[in-house]
Coordinates of C-alpha atoms in Angstrom, one line a residue:
X1 CA 0.0 0.0 0.0
X2 CA 1.4 3.3 -1.1
X3 CA 1.5 6.0 1.4
X4 CA 1.8 9.6 0.2
X5 CA 4.5 11.6 1.9
X6 CA 3.5 14.8 3.6
X7 CA 5.5 16.8 1.0
X8 CA 3.6 15.2 -1.9
X9 CA 0.2 15.9 -0.3
X10 CA 1.2 19.5 0.2
X11 CA 2.3 19.8 -3.4
X12 CA -1.0 18.4 -4.7
X13 CA -3.0 20.8 -2.5
X14 CA -1.0 23.7 -3.9
X15 CA -1.7 22.6 -7.4
X16 CA -5.5 22.3 -6.6
X17 CA -5.5 25.8 -5.1
X18 CA -3.8 27.3 -8.1
X19 CA -6.2 25.6 -10.5
X20 CA -9.3 26.7 -8.5
X21 CA -7.8 30.3 -8.4
X22 CA -7.5 30.3 -12.2
X23 CA -11.1 29.0 -12.6
X24 CA -12.4 31.7 -10.2
X25 CA -10.4 34.4 -12.0
X26 CA -11.8 33.4 -15.4
X27 CA -15.4 33.3 -14.0
X28 CA -15.0 36.8 -12.5
X29 CA -13.6 38.1 -15.7
X30 CA -16.5 36.9 -17.8
X31 CA -19.1 38.1 -15.4
X32 CA -17.4 41.6 -15.3
X33 CA -17.1 41.6 -19.1
X34 CA -20.8 40.7 -19.7
X35 CA -21.9 43.3 -17.1
X36 CA -19.9 46.0 -18.8
X37 CA -21.3 45.1 -22.3
X38 CA -24.9 45.0 -21.1
X39 CA -25.0 47.9 -18.8
X40 CA -22.5 50.2 -20.4
X41 CA -20.8 50.7 -17.0
X42 CA -17.6 51.5 -18.7
X43 CA -18.9 54.9 -19.6
X44 CA -20.4 57.7 -17.6
X45 CA -24.3 57.9 -17.6
X46 CA -25.9 60.1 -20.2
X47 CA -27.9 63.0 -18.7
X48 CA -31.7 62.6 -19.0
X49 CA -31.8 66.1 -20.6
X50 CA -29.2 66.2 -23.4
X51 CA -27.6 69.4 -24.7
X52 CA -28.6 68.6 -28.3
X53 CA -31.0 70.2 -30.8
X54 CA -30.9 68.4 -34.2
X55 CA -31.5 70.7 -37.2
X56 CA -32.6 69.0 -40.4
X57 CA -32.0 70.8 -43.7
X58 CA -34.1 69.6 -46.5
X59 CA -35.5 70.6 -49.9
X60 CA -38.2 68.9 -51.9
X61 CA -42.0 68.5 -52.3
X62 CA -44.2 68.2 -49.3
X63 CA -44.0 64.4 -49.4
X64 CA -40.2 64.5 -50.0
X65 CA -39.7 66.8 -47.0
X66 CA -41.9 64.7 -44.8
X67 CA -40.2 61.5 -45.9
X68 CA -36.7 62.9 -45.3
X69 CA -37.7 64.0 -41.8
X70 CA -39.3 60.6 -41.0
X71 CA -36.3 58.7 -42.4
X72 CA -33.8 60.9 -40.5
X73 CA -35.6 60.8 -37.1
X74 CA -37.3 57.4 -37.5
X75 CA -35.9 55.9 -34.3
X76 CA -36.8 59.0 -32.3
X77 CA -40.4 59.0 -33.7
X78 CA -40.9 55.3 -32.9
X79 CA -39.6 55.8 -29.4
X80 CA -41.9 58.8 -28.9
X81 CA -44.9 56.9 -30.2
X82 CA -44.1 54.1 -27.9
X83 CA -43.7 56.3 -24.9
X84 CA -46.5 58.8 -25.5
X85 CA -49.1 57.7 -22.9
X86 CA -52.2 59.5 -24.2
X87 CA -51.8 57.8 -27.6
X88 CA -51.2 54.3 -26.2
X89 CA -53.8 54.4 -23.4
X90 CA -56.5 56.6 -24.9
X91 CA -56.4 57.5 -28.6
X92 CA -55.6 54.1 -30.1
X93 CA -58.2 52.2 -28.1
X94 CA -60.8 54.9 -29.0
X95 CA -59.8 54.8 -32.7
X96 CA -60.6 51.0 -32.6
X97 CA -64.2 51.8 -31.7
X98 CA -66.6 52.5 -34.6
X99 CA -67.6 56.0 -33.4
X100 CA -64.0 56.8 -32.6
X101 CA -63.0 55.8 -36.1
X102 CA -65.8 57.9 -37.5
X103 CA -64.6 61.0 -35.6
X104 CA -61.1 60.4 -37.0
X105 CA -62.4 60.1 -40.6
X106 CA -64.5 63.2 -40.3
X107 CA -61.5 65.3 -39.3
X108 CA -59.2 63.7 -41.8
X109 CA -61.7 64.4 -44.6
X110 CA -61.9 68.1 -43.7
X111 CA -58.2 68.4 -43.5
X112 CA -57.6 66.7 -46.8
X113 CA -60.1 69.1 -48.4
X114 CA -58.4 72.2 -47.0
X115 CA -54.8 71.3 -46.6
X116 CA -54.0 68.2 -48.8
X117 CA -50.4 69.2 -49.1
X118 CA -49.9 68.9 -45.3
X119 CA -51.7 65.6 -45.1
X120 CA -49.3 64.4 -47.8
X121 CA -46.4 65.8 -45.8
X122 CA -47.4 63.9 -42.7
X123 CA -47.8 60.8 -44.8
X124 CA -44.3 61.3 -45.9
X125 CA -43.1 61.5 -42.2
X126 CA -45.0 58.2 -41.5
X127 CA -43.6 56.4 -44.5
X128 CA -40.0 57.7 -43.9
X129 CA -40.2 56.6 -40.2
X130 CA -42.0 53.3 -41.0
X131 CA -44.9 54.0 -38.7
X132 CA -48.7 54.0 -39.3
X133 CA -50.1 57.3 -40.6
X134 CA -53.1 57.1 -38.3
X135 CA -50.9 57.1 -35.2
X136 CA -49.4 60.5 -36.3
X137 CA -52.8 61.9 -37.2
X138 CA -54.3 60.8 -33.9
X139 CA -51.5 62.7 -32.0
X140 CA -52.4 65.8 -34.1
X141 CA -56.1 65.2 -33.4
X142 CA -55.3 65.2 -29.7
X143 CA -58.2 65.6 -27.3
X144 CA -60.9 65.8 -30.0
X145 CA -61.4 62.1 -29.9
X146 CA -61.9 61.5 -26.1
X147 CA -63.9 64.7 -25.6
X148 CA -66.3 63.9 -28.4
X149 CA -66.7 60.3 -27.2
X150 CA -67.5 61.8 -23.8
X151 CA -64.8 59.6 -22.4
X152 CA -63.0 60.5 -19.2
X153 CA -59.5 61.4 -20.1
X154 CA -56.5 61.6 -17.7
X155 CA -55.3 65.1 -16.8
X156 CA -52.0 65.4 -18.6
X157 CA -50.7 67.7 -16.0
X158 CA -49.5 71.3 -16.4
X159 CA -48.8 70.9 -20.2
X160 CA -48.3 74.1 -22.1
X161 CA -45.9 76.9 -22.9
X162 CA -45.1 80.5 -21.9
X163 CA -44.6 83.2 -24.5
X164 CA -43.2 86.6 -23.5
X165 CA -43.0 89.6 -25.9
X166 CA -40.7 92.5 -25.1
X167 CA -41.2 95.6 -27.3
X168 CA -38.9 98.2 -25.8
X169 CA -36.6 100.8 -27.2
X170 CA -33.4 98.8 -26.9
X171 CA -34.8 95.3 -27.2
X172 CA -37.5 93.6 -29.3
X173 CA -37.8 90.0 -28.3
X174 CA -40.1 87.0 -28.5
X175 CA -39.3 84.3 -26.0
X176 CA -41.0 81.0 -25.7
X177 CA -40.7 78.0 -23.4
X178 CA -41.8 74.7 -24.9
X179 CA -43.4 72.7 -22.1
X180 CA -44.6 69.1 -22.8
X181 CA -45.1 65.7 -21.2
X182 CA -41.8 64.3 -20.0
X183 CA -41.5 61.8 -22.8
X184 CA -40.9 64.7 -25.2
X185 CA -37.6 65.6 -23.6
X186 CA -34.9 65.1 -26.3
X187 CA -37.6 64.0 -28.7
X188 CA -37.8 67.1 -30.9
X189 CA -35.9 68.7 -33.7
X190 CA -35.9 71.8 -36.0
X191 CA -36.9 71.4 -39.6
X192 CA -35.2 73.9 -41.9
X193 CA -37.1 73.4 -45.2
X194 CA -37.4 74.7 -48.7
X195 CA -40.7 73.2 -50.0
X196 CA -41.6 73.3 -53.7
X197 CA -45.0 71.6 -54.0
X198 CA -45.5 68.8 -56.5
X199 CA -48.4 68.6 -59.0
X200 CA -50.2 66.0 -56.8
X201 CA -50.0 68.3 -53.8
X202 CA -52.1 71.1 -55.4
X203 CA -55.9 71.5 -55.3
X204 CA -56.6 72.3 -51.7
X205 CA -58.8 75.2 -50.5
X206 CA -55.5 76.7 -49.1
X207 CA -53.3 76.9 -52.2
X208 CA -50.0 75.1 -52.1
X209 CA -47.1 77.5 -52.4
X210 CA -43.4 77.6 -52.3
X211 CA -42.2 77.7 -48.7
X212 CA -39.0 78.4 -46.9
X213 CA -39.0 78.1 -43.1
X214 CA -37.3 76.9 -39.9
X215 CA -39.5 75.6 -37.2
X216 CA -39.4 73.3 -34.1
X217 CA -41.3 70.1 -34.3
X218 CA -42.1 67.4 -31.8
X219 CA -41.2 63.9 -33.0
X220 CA -43.8 62.7 -35.5
X221 CA -45.6 66.0 -35.7
X222 CA -45.7 68.7 -38.4
X223 CA -43.5 71.7 -37.8
X224 CA -45.3 74.9 -36.8
X225 CA -47.1 73.9 -33.7
X226 CA -44.4 75.3 -31.4
X227 CA -42.3 78.2 -32.7
X228 CA -40.6 79.2 -36.0
X229 CA -40.1 81.7 -38.7
X230 CA -40.4 82.0 -42.5
X231 CA -38.6 83.8 -45.4
X232 CA -41.3 86.5 -45.5
X233 CA -40.2 87.6 -42.0
X234 CA -43.0 86.2 -39.9
X235 CA -41.7 85.1 -36.5
X236 CA -44.1 83.3 -34.1
X237 CA -44.8 81.0 -31.2
X238 CA -47.8 78.9 -30.4
X239 CA -49.5 78.1 -27.0
X240 CA -52.1 75.4 -26.5
X241 CA -55.5 76.4 -25.2
X242 CA -57.2 73.5 -23.4
X243 CA -60.9 73.9 -24.4
X244 CA -63.4 71.5 -22.8
X245 CA -65.2 70.8 -26.1
X246 CA -63.1 70.4 -29.2
X247 CA -65.4 70.1 -32.2
X248 CA -65.5 67.0 -34.4
X249 CA -65.3 67.3 -38.1
X250 CA -63.0 70.3 -37.9
X251 CA -59.3 70.7 -38.6
X252 CA -56.7 69.7 -36.0
X253 CA -54.9 72.9 -34.9
X254 CA -51.5 71.4 -35.9
X255 CA -52.5 71.7 -39.6
X256 CA -53.6 75.3 -39.3
X257 CA -50.4 76.3 -37.6
X258 CA -48.4 74.4 -40.3
X259 CA -50.1 76.6 -42.8
X260 CA -49.0 79.7 -40.9
X261 CA -45.4 78.8 -41.9
X262 CA -46.5 79.5 -45.5
X263 CA -48.2 82.9 -44.9
X264 CA -46.9 86.2 -46.0
X265 CA -45.9 88.7 -43.3
X266 CA -49.1 90.6 -43.3
X267 CA -52.1 90.4 -40.9
X268 CA -54.7 89.7 -43.6
X269 CA -53.0 86.5 -44.8
X270 CA -52.3 85.3 -41.3
X271 CA -55.9 86.0 -40.0
X272 CA -57.3 84.3 -43.1
X273 CA -55.4 81.1 -42.2
X274 CA -56.4 81.2 -38.5
X275 CA -60.0 82.0 -39.3
X276 CA -60.1 79.0 -41.7
X277 CA -63.3 80.1 -43.4
X278 CA -65.1 77.0 -44.6
X279 CA -64.2 74.6 -41.7
X280 CA -62.6 76.0 -38.6
X281 CA -60.3 74.7 -35.9
X282 CA -61.2 71.7 -33.9
X283 CA -59.3 72.9 -30.8
X284 CA -58.0 76.1 -29.2
X285 CA -54.6 77.8 -29.4
X286 CA -52.8 81.1 -29.1
X287 CA -50.3 82.6 -31.6
X288 CA -47.8 85.3 -30.7
X289 CA -45.9 87.0 -33.5
X290 CA -44.2 90.0 -35.1
X291 CA -42.6 90.8 -38.5
X292 CA -38.9 91.0 -39.0
X293 CA -38.6 93.2 -42.1
X294 CA -40.1 96.4 -40.7
X295 CA -38.3 99.4 -39.0
X296 CA -37.7 98.8 -35.3
X297 CA -39.6 101.9 -34.2
X298 CA -42.8 100.8 -36.0
X299 CA -42.7 97.1 -35.1
X300 CA -45.9 95.9 -33.4
X301 CA -46.2 92.6 -31.6
X302 CA -49.4 90.7 -31.9
X303 CA -51.2 87.9 -30.0
X304 CA -54.1 86.0 -31.4
X305 CA -56.5 83.7 -29.6
X306 CA -58.2 81.0 -31.7
X307 CA -61.0 78.7 -30.6
X308 CA -63.6 76.5 -32.2
X309 CA -66.8 78.3 -33.1
X310 CA -69.9 76.2 -32.5
X311 CA -72.5 76.1 -35.3
X312 CA -70.2 77.8 -37.7
X313 CA -67.8 76.8 -40.4
X314 CA -64.9 79.0 -39.2
X315 CA -62.7 79.6 -36.2
X316 CA -63.3 82.3 -33.6
X317 CA -60.4 84.7 -33.6
X318 CA -59.3 87.7 -31.4
X319 CA -56.3 89.9 -32.2
X320 CA -54.5 92.1 -29.7
X321 CA -51.6 94.5 -30.5
X322 CA -48.6 95.6 -28.5
X323 CA -46.8 98.7 -29.7
X324 CA -43.4 100.1 -28.7
X325 CA -43.1 100.3 -24.9
X326 CA -45.5 97.4 -24.3
X327 CA -44.8 93.9 -23.1
X328 CA -47.1 90.9 -23.0
X329 CA -47.1 87.4 -21.6
X330 CA -49.4 84.6 -22.8
X331 CA -49.7 81.1 -21.3
X332 CA -52.3 78.4 -21.8
X333 CA -55.6 80.1 -21.0
X334 CA -57.8 82.5 -22.7
X335 CA -57.4 86.2 -21.8
X336 CA -59.9 87.6 -24.4
X337 CA -62.2 85.1 -26.0
X338 CA -64.9 83.3 -24.0
X339 CA -65.0 79.6 -24.7
X340 CA -65.3 76.8 -22.1
X341 CA -61.9 75.6 -20.9
X342 CA -60.8 72.5 -19.0
X343 CA -60.4 73.1 -15.3
X344 CA -57.2 71.0 -15.1
X345 CA -53.5 71.5 -14.1
X346 CA -52.7 73.4 -17.3
X347 CA -55.1 76.2 -16.3
X348 CA -53.8 76.4 -12.7
X349 CA -50.2 76.3 -14.0
X350 CA -51.0 79.2 -16.4
X351 CA -52.4 81.3 -13.5
X352 CA -49.2 80.6 -11.4
X353 CA -46.9 81.5 -14.3
X354 CA -48.7 84.7 -15.0
X355 CA -48.6 85.6 -11.3
X356 CA -44.9 85.0 -11.1
X357 CA -44.3 87.2 -14.1
X358 CA -46.2 90.0 -12.4
X359 CA -44.2 89.6 -9.3
X360 CA -40.9 89.7 -11.1
X361 CA -41.8 92.8 -13.1
X362 CA -43.8 94.6 -10.4
X363 CA -41.0 97.2 -9.9
X364 CA -39.1 96.7 -13.1
X365 CA -40.2 96.6 -16.7
X366 CA -38.6 93.7 -18.6
X367 CA -36.4 95.6 -21.1
X368 CA -33.6 93.4 -22.3
X369 CA -32.6 89.8 -22.9
X370 CA -31.4 89.2 -19.4
X371 CA -34.8 90.3 -18.1
X372 CA -36.5 87.9 -20.4
X373 CA -34.3 85.0 -19.3
X374 CA -34.9 85.9 -15.6
X375 CA -38.6 85.4 -16.3
X376 CA -38.6 82.4 -18.6
X377 CA -35.9 80.6 -16.5
X378 CA -37.7 81.2 -13.2
X379 CA -38.1 78.0 -11.1
X380 CA -39.4 79.5 -7.9
X381 CA -43.0 78.1 -7.9
X382 CA -43.6 74.5 -7.0
X383 CA -45.3 72.5 -8.5
X384 CA -45.8 75.0 -11.4
X385 CA -42.6 76.9 -12.2
X386 CA -42.2 78.8 -15.5
X387 CA -39.1 76.6 -16.3
X388 CA -39.8 73.0 -15.3
X389 CA -36.8 70.7 -15.2
X390 CA -37.1 68.4 -12.2
X391 CA -36.2 64.8 -13.0
X392 CA -39.5 63.5 -11.7
X393 CA -41.8 66.2 -13.3
X394 CA -44.7 64.9 -15.3
X395 CA -44.3 68.0 -17.6
X396 CA -41.0 69.4 -18.5
X397 CA -39.7 72.5 -20.3
X398 CA -37.9 70.8 -23.2
X399 CA -36.7 73.9 -24.9
X400 CA -36.5 77.7 -24.6
X401 CA -36.1 79.8 -27.6
X402 CA -35.6 83.6 -28.0
X403 CA -36.1 85.5 -31.2
X404 CA -34.1 88.7 -31.3
X405 CA -35.6 91.1 -33.9
X406 CA -32.7 93.6 -33.6
X407 CA -29.9 91.0 -33.9
X408 CA -32.0 88.8 -36.2
X409 CA -31.2 85.6 -34.4
X410 CA -33.0 82.7 -32.9
X411 CA -31.2 81.4 -29.8
X412 CA -32.1 78.1 -28.1
X413 CA -31.5 76.4 -24.8
X414 CA -32.3 72.9 -23.6
X415 CA -31.5 73.7 -19.9
X416 CA -32.4 76.6 -17.7
X417 CA -30.8 79.8 -19.2
X418 CA -30.2 81.2 -15.8
X419 CA -27.4 78.7 -15.2
X420 CA -26.7 77.2 -18.6
X421 CA -25.4 78.6 -21.9
X422 CA -27.5 78.2 -25.2
X423 CA -27.0 75.2 -27.4
X424 CA -27.8 76.7 -30.8
X425 CA -28.2 80.1 -32.5
X426 CA -29.7 80.3 -36.0
X427 CA -29.9 83.5 -38.2
X428 CA -33.4 84.8 -39.0
X429 CA -32.0 85.8 -42.4
X430 CA -31.8 82.3 -43.8
X431 CA -28.1 82.5 -44.5
X432 CA -27.9 79.0 -43.2
X433 CA -30.5 77.8 -45.8
X434 CA -29.1 78.9 -49.1
X435 CA -31.3 77.0 -51.7
X436 CA -32.6 79.6 -54.2
X437 CA -36.2 80.3 -54.6
X438 CA -38.1 80.4 -57.9
X439 CA -37.6 84.1 -58.3
X440 CA -33.8 83.9 -58.0
X441 CA -33.8 86.9 -55.7
X442 CA -30.7 87.1 -53.6
X443 CA -30.7 85.6 -50.1
X444 CA -30.5 89.0 -48.5
X445 CA -33.7 90.2 -50.1
X446 CA -35.9 87.2 -49.2
X447 CA -38.6 89.4 -47.8
X448 CA -39.8 90.3 -51.3
X449 CA -39.8 86.8 -52.7
X450 CA -43.1 85.8 -54.4
X451 CA -44.6 82.4 -54.2
X452 CA -44.7 79.9 -57.0
X453 CA -48.5 79.5 -56.6
X454 CA -49.8 82.9 -55.6
X455 CA -53.3 83.2 -54.3
X456 CA -55.9 84.0 -57.0

């Protein structure tokens, strides 16, 4: 019988320990490697609110412009559709109901009659992104579906925006916070487009025309229902008005404000689009605007409230003017027109923001850019600050833009301007969008360009 010596046993034990150590080391390595790959722990975490504003330059027909936007931002659009809670929990289930589908078809038919070019443009976005058209149109239709089905819809929270106009001797500014549900953070872009309508895009009540504009757009939405400017010198912002009874069979406001991007810089053309004689808006909104190509001393700022008009084939419109020496703020409630509004968080938030503005300017008239940023970047009120950027907020300020009429610039922030620098500045003179127009007039004289399809 062989008996192992003490030295040999010790040697075997050492070999076993070395072997087990190697095995354990290999196991730990692979566990660490897999964790690094799957969690990305090798890199610092990305901030929820990114310092990024994509700008998409594109030229083409309405369909080509829409398709290019959809193709470029397809992943963003798909993510936004997946995350947008009202669409998933309310609009799509209601669309599946016979009456819900009928309400959808009524609005689509009216929109196709009046603005076929913009329906085609939205179809291009859907095709480019590879998403169903009806999902994008439902987002544009918004509360019209649940309110006309008499369905109880969830309060979205203090959704809305704040527009501040400063018309003073040394500063003429239009500032606008874009406030939306938290899933919209990072899910927006600017469309800088030169649109030349194709033959198949003609024939609407609102004539298709050559367009050149830059405007902010939520993912999957048409540009225009936020803020923007066009080559005629129109500069504007839009605020949602939450009416309690949107009208079925009317045109979603997003298509009307898209048409605003095509208007000339005169009140008549703009009011014609907003009044929308023949159909009218389905829902409420407010537009704040001024014209770039006028002498500073004669520049007038305007605010227009637009609501549905019951038993009428037009929108109800109210215009207010603000001359030199006047400032004005508009949030998400009616100040002039009388139409039933939802008594929800957006209304309470509007009251709070207006009250904070009055407190800030009680002893000092806002008269320059810093004054504007002090107002629009204010976070003093909880739960309804003017600039909302808390990580757990249901509604967030996704963007702040300031149009400077004297410097002819559009400056944009994604974070609070009080403690963050801007991310982007675009010229209002379109020197960054150099495609020629049909008249071949030089880029510095764009204010006198005629359209390809002038109104009859």
